[in-house]
Coordinates of C-alpha atoms and ligand atoms in Angstrom, one line a residue:
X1 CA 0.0 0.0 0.0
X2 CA 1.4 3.8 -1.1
X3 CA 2.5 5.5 2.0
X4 CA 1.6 8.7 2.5
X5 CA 3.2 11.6 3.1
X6 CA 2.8 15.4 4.5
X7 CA 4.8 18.2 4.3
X8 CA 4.9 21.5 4.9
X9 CA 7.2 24.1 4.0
X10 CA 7.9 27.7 5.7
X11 CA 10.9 30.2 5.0
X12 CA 12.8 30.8 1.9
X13 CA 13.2 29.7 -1.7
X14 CA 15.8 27.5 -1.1
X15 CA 13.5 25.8 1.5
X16 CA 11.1 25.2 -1.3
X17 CA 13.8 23.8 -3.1
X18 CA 14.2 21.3 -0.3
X19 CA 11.2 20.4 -0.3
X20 CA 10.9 19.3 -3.9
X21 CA 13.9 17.4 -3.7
X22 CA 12.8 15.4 -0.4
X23 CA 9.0 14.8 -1.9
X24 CA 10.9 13.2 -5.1
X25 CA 12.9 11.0 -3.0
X26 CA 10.2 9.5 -0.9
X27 CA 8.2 9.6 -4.1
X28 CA 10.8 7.0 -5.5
X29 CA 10.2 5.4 -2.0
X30 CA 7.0 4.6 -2.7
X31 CA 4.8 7.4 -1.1
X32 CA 2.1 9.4 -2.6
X33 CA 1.6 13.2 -1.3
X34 CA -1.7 14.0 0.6
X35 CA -3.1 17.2 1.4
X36 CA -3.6 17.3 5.4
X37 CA -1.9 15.7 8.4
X38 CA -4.8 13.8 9.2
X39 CA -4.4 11.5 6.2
X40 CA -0.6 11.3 6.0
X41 CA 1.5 8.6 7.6
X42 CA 4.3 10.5 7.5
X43 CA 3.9 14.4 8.5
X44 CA 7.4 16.8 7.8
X45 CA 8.1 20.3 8.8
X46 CA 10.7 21.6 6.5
X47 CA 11.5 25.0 8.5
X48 CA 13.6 28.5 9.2
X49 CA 15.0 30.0 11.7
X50 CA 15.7 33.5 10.1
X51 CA 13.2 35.1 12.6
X52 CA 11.7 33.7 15.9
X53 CA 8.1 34.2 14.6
X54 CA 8.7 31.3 12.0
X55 CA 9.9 29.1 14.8
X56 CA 7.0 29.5 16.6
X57 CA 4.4 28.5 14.1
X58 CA 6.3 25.5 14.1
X59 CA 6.4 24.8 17.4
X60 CA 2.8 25.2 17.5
X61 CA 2.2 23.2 14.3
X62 CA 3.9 20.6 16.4
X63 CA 1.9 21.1 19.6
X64 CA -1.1 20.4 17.5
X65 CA 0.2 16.9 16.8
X66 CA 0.7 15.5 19.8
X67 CA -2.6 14.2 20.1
X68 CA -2.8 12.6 16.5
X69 CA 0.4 10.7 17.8
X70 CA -0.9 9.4 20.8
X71 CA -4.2 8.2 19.0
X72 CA -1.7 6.6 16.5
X73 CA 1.8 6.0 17.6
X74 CA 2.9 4.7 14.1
X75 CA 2.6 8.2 12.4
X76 CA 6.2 9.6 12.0
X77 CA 6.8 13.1 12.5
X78 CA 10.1 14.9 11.2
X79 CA 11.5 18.4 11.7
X80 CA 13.8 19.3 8.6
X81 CA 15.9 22.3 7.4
X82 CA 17.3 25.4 9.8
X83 CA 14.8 25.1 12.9
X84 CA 16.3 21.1 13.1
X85 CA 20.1 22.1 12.4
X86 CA 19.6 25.0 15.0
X87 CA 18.2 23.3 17.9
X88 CA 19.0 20.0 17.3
X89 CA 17.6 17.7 20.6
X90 CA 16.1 20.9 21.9
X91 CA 13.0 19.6 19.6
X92 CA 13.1 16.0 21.1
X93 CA 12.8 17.9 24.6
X94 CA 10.1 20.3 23.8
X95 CA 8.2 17.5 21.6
X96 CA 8.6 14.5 22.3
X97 CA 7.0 12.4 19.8
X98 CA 9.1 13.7 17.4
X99 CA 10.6 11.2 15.3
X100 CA 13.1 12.5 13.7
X101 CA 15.3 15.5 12.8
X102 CA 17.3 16.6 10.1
X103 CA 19.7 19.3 9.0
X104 CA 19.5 21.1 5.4
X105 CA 23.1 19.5 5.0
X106 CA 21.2 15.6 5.5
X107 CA 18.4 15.8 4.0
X108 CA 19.4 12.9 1.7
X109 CA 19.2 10.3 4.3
X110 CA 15.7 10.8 4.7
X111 CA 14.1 7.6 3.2
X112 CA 16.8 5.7 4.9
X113 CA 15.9 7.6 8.0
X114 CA 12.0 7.2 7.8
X115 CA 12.7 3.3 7.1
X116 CA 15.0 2.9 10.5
X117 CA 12.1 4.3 12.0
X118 CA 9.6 2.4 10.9
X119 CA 11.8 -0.7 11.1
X120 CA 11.3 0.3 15.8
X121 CA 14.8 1.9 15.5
X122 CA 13.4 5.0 17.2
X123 CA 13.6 8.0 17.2
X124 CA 16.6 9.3 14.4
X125 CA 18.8 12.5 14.2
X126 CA 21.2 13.9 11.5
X127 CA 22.5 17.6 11.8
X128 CA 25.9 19.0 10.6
X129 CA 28.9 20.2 12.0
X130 CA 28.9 23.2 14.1
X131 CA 30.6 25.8 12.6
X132 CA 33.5 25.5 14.9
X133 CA 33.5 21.8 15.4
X134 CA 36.3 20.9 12.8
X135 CA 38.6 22.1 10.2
X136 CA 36.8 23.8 7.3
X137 CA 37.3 21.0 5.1
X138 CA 35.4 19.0 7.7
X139 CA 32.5 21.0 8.2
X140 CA 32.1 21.9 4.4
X141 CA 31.8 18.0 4.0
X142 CA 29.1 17.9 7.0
X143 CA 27.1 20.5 4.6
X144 CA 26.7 18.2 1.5
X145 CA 24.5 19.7 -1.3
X146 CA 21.3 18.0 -1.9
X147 CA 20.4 18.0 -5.8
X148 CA 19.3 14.9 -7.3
X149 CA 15.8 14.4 -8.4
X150 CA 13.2 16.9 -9.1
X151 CA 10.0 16.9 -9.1
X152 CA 7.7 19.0 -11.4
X153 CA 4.6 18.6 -9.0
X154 CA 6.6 20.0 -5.8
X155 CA 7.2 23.2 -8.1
X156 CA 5.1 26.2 -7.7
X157 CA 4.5 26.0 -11.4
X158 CA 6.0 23.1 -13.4
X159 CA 7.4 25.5 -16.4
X160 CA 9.3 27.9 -13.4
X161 CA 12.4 26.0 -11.1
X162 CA 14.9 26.9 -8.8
X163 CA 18.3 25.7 -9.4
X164 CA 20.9 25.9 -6.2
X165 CA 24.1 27.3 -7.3
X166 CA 25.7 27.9 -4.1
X167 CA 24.3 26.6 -0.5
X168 CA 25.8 28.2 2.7
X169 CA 27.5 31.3 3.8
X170 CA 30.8 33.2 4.9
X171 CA 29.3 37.2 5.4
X172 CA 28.4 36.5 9.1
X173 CA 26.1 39.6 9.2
X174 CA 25.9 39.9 13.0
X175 CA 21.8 39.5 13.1
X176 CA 21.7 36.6 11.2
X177 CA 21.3 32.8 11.7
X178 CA 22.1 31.8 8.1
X179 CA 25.6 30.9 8.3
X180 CA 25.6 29.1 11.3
X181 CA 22.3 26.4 10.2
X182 CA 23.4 26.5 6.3
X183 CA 27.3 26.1 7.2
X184 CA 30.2 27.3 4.6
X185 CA 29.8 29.1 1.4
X186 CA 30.0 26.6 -1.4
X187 CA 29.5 27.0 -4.7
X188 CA 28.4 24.3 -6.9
X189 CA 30.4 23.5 -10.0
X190 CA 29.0 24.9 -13.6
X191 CA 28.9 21.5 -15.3
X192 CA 26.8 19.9 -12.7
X193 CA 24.3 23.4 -13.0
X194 CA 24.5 23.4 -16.6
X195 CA 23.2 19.6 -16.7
X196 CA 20.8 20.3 -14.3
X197 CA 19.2 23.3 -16.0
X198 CA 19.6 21.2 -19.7
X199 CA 17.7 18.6 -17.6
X200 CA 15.1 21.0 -16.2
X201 CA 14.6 23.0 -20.0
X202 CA 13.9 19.2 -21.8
X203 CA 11.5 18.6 -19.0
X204 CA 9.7 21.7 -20.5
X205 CA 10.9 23.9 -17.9
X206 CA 11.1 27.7 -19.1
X207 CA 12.1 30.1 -16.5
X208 CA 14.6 29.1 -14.2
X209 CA 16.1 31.7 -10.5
X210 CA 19.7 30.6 -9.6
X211 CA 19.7 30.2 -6.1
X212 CA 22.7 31.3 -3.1
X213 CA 22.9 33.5 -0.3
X214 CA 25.1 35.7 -2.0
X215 CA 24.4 34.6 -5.1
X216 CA 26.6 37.3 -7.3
X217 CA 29.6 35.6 -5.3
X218 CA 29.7 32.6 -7.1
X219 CA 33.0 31.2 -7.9
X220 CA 34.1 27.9 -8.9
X221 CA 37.5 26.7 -10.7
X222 CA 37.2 23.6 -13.4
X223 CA 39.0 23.1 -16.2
X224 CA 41.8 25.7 -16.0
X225 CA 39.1 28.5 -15.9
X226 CA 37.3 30.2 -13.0
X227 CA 33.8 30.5 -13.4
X228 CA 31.8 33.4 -12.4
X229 CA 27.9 34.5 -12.7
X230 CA 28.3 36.0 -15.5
X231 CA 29.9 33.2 -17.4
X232 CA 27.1 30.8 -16.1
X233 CA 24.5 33.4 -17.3
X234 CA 26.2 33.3 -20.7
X235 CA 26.5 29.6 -20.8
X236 CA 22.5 29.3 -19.4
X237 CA 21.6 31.4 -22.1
X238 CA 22.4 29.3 -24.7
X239 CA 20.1 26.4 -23.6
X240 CA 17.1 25.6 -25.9
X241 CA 13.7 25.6 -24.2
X242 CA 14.7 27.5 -21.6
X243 CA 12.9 31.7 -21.7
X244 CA 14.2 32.8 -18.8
X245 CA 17.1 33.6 -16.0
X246 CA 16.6 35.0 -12.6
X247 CA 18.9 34.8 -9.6
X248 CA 18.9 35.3 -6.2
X249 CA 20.1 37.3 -3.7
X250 CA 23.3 39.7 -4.6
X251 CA 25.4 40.6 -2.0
X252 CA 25.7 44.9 -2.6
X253 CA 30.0 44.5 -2.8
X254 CA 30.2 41.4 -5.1
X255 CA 27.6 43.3 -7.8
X256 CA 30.7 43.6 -10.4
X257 CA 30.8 45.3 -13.7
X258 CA 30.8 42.1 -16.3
X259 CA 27.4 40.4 -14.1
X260 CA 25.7 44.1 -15.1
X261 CA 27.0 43.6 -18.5
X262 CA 25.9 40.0 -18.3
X263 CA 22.5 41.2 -17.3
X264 CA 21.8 43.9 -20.2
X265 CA 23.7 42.2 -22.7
X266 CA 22.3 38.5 -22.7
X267 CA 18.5 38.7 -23.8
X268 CA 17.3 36.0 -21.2
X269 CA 18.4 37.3 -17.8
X270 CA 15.9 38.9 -16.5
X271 CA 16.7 42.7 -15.9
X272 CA 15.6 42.3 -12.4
X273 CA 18.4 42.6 -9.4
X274 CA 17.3 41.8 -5.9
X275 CA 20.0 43.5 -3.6
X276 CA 19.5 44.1 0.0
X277 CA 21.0 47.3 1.3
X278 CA 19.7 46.3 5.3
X279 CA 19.5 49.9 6.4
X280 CA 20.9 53.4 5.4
X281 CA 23.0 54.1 8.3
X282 CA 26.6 53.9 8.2
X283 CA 26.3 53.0 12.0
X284 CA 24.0 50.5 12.0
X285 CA 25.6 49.1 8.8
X286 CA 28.7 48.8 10.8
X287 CA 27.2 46.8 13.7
X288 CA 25.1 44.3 11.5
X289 CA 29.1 43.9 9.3
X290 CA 27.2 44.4 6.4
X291 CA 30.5 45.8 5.0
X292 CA 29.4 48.0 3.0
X293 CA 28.7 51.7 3.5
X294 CA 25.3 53.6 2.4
X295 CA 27.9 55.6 0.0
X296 CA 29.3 52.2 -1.4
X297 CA 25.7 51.0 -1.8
X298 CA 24.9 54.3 -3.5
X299 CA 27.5 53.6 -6.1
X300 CA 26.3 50.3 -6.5
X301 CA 22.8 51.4 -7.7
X302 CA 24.2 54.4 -9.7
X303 CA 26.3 51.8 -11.7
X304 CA 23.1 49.0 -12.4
X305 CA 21.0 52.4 -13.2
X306 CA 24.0 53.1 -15.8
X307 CA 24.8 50.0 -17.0
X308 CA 21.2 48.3 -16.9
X309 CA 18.4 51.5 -17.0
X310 CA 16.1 48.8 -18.0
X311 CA 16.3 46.8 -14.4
X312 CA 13.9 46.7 -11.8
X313 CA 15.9 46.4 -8.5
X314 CA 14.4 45.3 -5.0
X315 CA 15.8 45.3 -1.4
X316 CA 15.6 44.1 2.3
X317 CA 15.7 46.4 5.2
X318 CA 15.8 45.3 9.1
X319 CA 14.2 47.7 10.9
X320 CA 14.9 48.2 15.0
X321 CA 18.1 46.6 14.5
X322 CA 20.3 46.9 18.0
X323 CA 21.1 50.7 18.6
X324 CA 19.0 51.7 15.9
X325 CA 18.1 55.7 16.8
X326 CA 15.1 57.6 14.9
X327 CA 18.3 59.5 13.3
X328 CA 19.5 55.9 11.8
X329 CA 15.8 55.3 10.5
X330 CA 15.5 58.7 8.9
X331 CA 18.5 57.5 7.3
X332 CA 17.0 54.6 6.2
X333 CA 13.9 56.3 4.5
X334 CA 16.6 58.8 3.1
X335 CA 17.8 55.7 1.0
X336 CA 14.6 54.2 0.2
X337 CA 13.2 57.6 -1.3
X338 CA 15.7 58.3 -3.6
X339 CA 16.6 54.3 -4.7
X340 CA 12.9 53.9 -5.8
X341 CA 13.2 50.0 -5.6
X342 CA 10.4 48.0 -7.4
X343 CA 9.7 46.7 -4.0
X344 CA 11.1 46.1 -0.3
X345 CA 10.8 43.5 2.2
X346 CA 11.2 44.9 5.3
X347 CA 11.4 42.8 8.8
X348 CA 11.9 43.8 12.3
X349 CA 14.4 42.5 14.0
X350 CA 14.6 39.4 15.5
X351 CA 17.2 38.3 17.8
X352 CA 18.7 34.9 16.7
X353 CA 20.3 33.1 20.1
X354 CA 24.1 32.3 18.4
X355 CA 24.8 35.1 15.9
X356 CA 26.6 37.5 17.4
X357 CA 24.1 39.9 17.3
X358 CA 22.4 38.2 20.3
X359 CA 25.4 37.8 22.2
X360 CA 26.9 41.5 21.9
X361 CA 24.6 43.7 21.4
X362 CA 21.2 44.5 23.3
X363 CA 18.2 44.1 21.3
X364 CA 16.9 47.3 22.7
X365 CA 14.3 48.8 20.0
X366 CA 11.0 48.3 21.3
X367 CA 8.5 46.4 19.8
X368 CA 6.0 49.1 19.3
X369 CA 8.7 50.8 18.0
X370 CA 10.0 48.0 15.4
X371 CA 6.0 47.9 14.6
X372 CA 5.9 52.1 13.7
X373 CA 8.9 51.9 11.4
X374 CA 8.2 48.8 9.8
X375 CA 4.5 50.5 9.0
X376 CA 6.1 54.2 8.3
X377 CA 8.9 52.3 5.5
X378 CA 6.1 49.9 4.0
X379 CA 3.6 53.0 3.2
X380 CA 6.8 54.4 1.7
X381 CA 7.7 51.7 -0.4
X382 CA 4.7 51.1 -1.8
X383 CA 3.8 55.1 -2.9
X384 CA 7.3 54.8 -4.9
X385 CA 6.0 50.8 -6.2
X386 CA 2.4 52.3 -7.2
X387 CA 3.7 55.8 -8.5
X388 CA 6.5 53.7 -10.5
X389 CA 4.0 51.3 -12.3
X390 CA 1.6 54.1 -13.4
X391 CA 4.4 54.4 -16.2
X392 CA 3.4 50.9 -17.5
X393 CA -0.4 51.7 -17.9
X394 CA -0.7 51.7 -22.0
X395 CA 2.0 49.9 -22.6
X396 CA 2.9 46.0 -24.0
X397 CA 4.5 43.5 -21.5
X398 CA 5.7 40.1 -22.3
X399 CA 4.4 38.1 -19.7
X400 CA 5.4 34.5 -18.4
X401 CA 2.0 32.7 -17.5
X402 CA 1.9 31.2 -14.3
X403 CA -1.7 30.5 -14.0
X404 CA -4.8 31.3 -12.5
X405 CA -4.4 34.3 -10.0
X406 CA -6.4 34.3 -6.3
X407 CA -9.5 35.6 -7.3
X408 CA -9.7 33.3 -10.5
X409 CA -13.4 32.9 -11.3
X410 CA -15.0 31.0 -14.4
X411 CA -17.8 33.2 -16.1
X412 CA -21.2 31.9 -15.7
X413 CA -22.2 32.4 -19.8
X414 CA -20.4 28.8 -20.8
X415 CA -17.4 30.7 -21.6
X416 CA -13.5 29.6 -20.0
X417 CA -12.5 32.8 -19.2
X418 CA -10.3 32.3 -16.1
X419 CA -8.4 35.2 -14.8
X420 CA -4.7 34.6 -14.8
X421 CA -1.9 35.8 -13.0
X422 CA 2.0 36.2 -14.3
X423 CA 5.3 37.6 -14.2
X424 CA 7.0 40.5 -16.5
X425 CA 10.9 40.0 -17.5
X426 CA 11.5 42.1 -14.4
X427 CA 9.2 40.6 -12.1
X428 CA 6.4 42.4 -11.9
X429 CA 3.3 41.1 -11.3
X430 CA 0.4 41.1 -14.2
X431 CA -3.2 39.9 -13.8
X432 CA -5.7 39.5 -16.7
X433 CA -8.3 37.1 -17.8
X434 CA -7.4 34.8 -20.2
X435 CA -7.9 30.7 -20.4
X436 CA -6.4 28.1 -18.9
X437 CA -4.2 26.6 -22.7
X438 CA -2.2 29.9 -22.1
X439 CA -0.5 29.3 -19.0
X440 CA 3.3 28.4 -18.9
X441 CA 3.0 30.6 -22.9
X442 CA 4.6 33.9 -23.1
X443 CA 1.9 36.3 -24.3
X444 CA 2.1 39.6 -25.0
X445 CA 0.1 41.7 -22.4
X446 CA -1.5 45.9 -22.7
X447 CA -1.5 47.8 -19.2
X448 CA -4.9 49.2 -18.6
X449 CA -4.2 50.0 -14.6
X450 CA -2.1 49.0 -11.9
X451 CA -1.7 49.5 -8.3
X452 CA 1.7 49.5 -6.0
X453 CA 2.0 45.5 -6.3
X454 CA 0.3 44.5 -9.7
X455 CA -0.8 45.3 -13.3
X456 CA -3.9 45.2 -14.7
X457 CA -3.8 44.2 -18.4
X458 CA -5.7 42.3 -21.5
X459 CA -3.6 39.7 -24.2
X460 CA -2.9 41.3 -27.0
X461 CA -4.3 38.7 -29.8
X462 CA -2.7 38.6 -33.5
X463 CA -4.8 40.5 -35.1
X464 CA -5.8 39.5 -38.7
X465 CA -7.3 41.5 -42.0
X466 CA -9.2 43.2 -42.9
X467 CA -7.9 42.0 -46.0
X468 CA -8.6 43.5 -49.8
X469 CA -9.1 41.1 -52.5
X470 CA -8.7 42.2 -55.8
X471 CA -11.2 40.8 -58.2
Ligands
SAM1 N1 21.5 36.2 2.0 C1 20.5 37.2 1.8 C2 21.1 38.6 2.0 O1 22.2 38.7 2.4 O2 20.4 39.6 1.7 C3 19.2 37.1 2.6 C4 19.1 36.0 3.6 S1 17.9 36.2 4.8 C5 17.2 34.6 4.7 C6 16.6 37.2 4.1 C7 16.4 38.5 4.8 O3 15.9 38.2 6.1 C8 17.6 39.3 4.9 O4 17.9 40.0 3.8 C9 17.2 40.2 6.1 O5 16.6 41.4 5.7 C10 16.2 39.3 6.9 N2 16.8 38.9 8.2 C11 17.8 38.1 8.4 N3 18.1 37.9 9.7 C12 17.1 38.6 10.3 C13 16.8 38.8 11.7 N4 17.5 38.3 12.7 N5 15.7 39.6 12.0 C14 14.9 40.1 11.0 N6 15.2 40.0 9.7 C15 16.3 39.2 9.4
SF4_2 FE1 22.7 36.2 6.4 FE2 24.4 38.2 5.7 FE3 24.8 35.7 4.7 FE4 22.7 37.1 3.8 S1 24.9 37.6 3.6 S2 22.7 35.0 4.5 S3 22.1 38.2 5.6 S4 24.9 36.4 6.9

């Protein structure tokens, strides 16, 4: 009998990533995917740690359980990704009929994992090294990169992927969790990207978003040559099938001259650069060890606005960071005024126990205060978003269907009008009605109205005649 398994995924794109990759695996174990706890035999939690509010939803996700366990001890329940790497037996303690954790660097050993279980092993644990448990040879070995099988139903669409160029990081921002539950920077050598992408393009895949932490630092020696972003970009490009490159996230110091080239030059990057700048004070920079400062970040910007007018660009921005004054805020409004970003994601901080963050400075904003400014930058933001898209209204976008959008409705007069939802070169969002053979095409889109987060457009059809026949 098919097993059956649950899973449910929080945190970033390269969690969803994960995910995929673990469903296909148990998928070649035998198990079918189901939609709720209560019907699955086998219930995962692939999680993050980046802020304490996504722990806690998991922690209470796992509360919920402990009833469904007890009425049927035979259910497994796992805890994958950051959360397990970062507290380890800590979940064993505060959930006991956990089954079994795993860190981002194991996930491979799942099915064996699950099997031991199942087989009255008990309960199972596989995390990495600690980042100071060995030499760095040891611990980049204890971080092994998981990309084997894919699986087109895991994906949000099965026309978009992600590919993982890089896993881990080295930047050791001082608020940040990241480099201590994904381990070393790594970067992933070109052939095995290339093969993966060719893979992923026969497979009728047509946009794929290169995936690191810093993913504009990517570096990796073969053959006598060096590879760098750019050269991967120009190597991706030539693949057939495939429409589209994104990548994500650029680190503002490693944003170098031939990637911008890269980017304008080659026609299926997208023109789209998402580069955190964290805050606009100097000071605050400083203590998160961003290193960067707000003038090197200015450069940055002025150079992709030269060498790439045609790119959307996007940020991150921390807000109450440790010691950071109304002065430092101003600061940071300063910057997003005058950047006019496409959009910004913008968190309050969140002390992470083990970064040194936590451990040296006070996290002494209060939350009311986090709350204001988050509020104050967001109603920012999105003026500059919906002033910046009023441009678009009246013009022609080529749009990447992804399919229907959240309000899709079906019109009650027999017709399959379905309203649809996708994605511009640069990433902007596009709804209009169209029918469900269009998604995964690229159609040609007008702009009748937008707002700060979408556009509001109808599909430009061929249009034919009328036509004059002489007699
Ligand atoms: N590597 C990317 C970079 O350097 O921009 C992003 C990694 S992180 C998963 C995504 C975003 O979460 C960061 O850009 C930052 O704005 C935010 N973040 C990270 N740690 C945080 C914390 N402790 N509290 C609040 N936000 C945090
Ligand atoms: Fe975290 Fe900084 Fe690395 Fe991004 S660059 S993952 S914010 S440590």
């Amino acid at each position: 009998m098919a097993k059956q398994l649950y899973i449910e995924t929080v945190g970033c794109q390269m969690n969803m990533l994960d995910s995929e990759l673990v469903v296909a695996s148990l998928r070649k174990a035998g198990y079918t995917l189901v939609e709720t706890p209560a019907k699955a035999d086998t219930i995962l939690f692939n999680t993050c740690s980046v802020r304490q509010h996504a722990e806690d939803k998991i922690y209470s996700a796992l509360g919920r359980l402990k009833h469904a366990k007890k009425h049927n001890p035979n259910k497994i329940i796992g805890v994958l990704g950051c959360m397990a790497q970062k507290d380890q037996r800590l979940i064993f303690e505060r959930a006991p009929y956990v089954d079994l954790i795993v860190g981002p660097g194991q996930l491979h050993q799942i099915p064996e994992l699950i099997e031991k279980i199942g087989a009255g092993a008990g309960p199972q644990m596989e995390v990495s090294l600690d980042r100071k448990a060995g030499t760095r040879g040891e611990i980049e070995q204890s971080f092994e990169s998981y990309d084997p099988l894919r699986d087109p139903a895991m994906r949000p669409t099965p026309f978009q992927a992600f590919v993982r160029i890089m896993i881990g990081c080295d930047k050791f921002c001082t608020y940040c969790i990241v480099p201590s539950v994904r381990g070393p920077e790594q970067s992933r050598p070109a052939a095995h990207i290339l093969a993966e992408a060719r893979q992923l393009a026969e497979e009728g895949c047509r946009e794929i978003t290169l995936l690191g932490q810093t993913v504009d630092s990517y570096r990796n020696a073969a053959d006598g040559r060096t590879w760098r972003l750019s050269d991967l970009l120009a190597a991706l490009q030539e693949i057939e099938g495939l429409e589209r490159i994104k990548f994500v996230t650029n680190y503002p110091k490693d944003m170098t001259d031939d990637l911008l080239s890269a980017v304008h030059e080659l026609g299926k990057v997208s023109p789209y650069l998402h580069v955190p700048a964290q805050s606009g004070s100097n000071r605050i920079l400083q203590r998160m060890k961003r290193g960067y400062t707000v003038e090197d970040y200015r450069e940055m910007l002025a150079r992709i606005r030269e060498r790439v007018p045609e790119a959307a660009v996007t940020s991150d921005f921390i807000v109450g960071f440790s010691g950071d004054t109304e002065e430092d805020f101003d600061q940071t409004i300063d910057l997003v005024r005058e950047s006019r970003f496409k959009n910004s994601f913008i968190f309050k901080y969140s002390e992470r126990p083990g970064t040194k963050g936590a451990s040296v400075y006070p996290d002494d904003v209060a939350q009311d205060v986090k709350k204001r400014r988050n509020n104050e930058l967001l109603a920012i933001q999105n003026a500059i978003s919906e002033e910046d898209n009023q441009p678009l209204i009246g013009r022609q976008v080529e749009v990447l269907v992804e399919g229907p959008s959240k309000n899709a409705r079906r019109q009650a007069d027999g017709g399959d009008v379905l309203q649809l939802v996708g994605r511009t070169h640069c990433d902007r969002i596009v709804v209009f009605d169209g029918n469900a053979r269009q998604i995964g095409r690229l159609l040609d889109v007008a702009i009748y109205d937008a707002n700060s987060f979408t556009l509001f457009g109808s599909v430009v059809t061929a249009h034919v005649g009328p036509e004059v026949y002489r007699l």
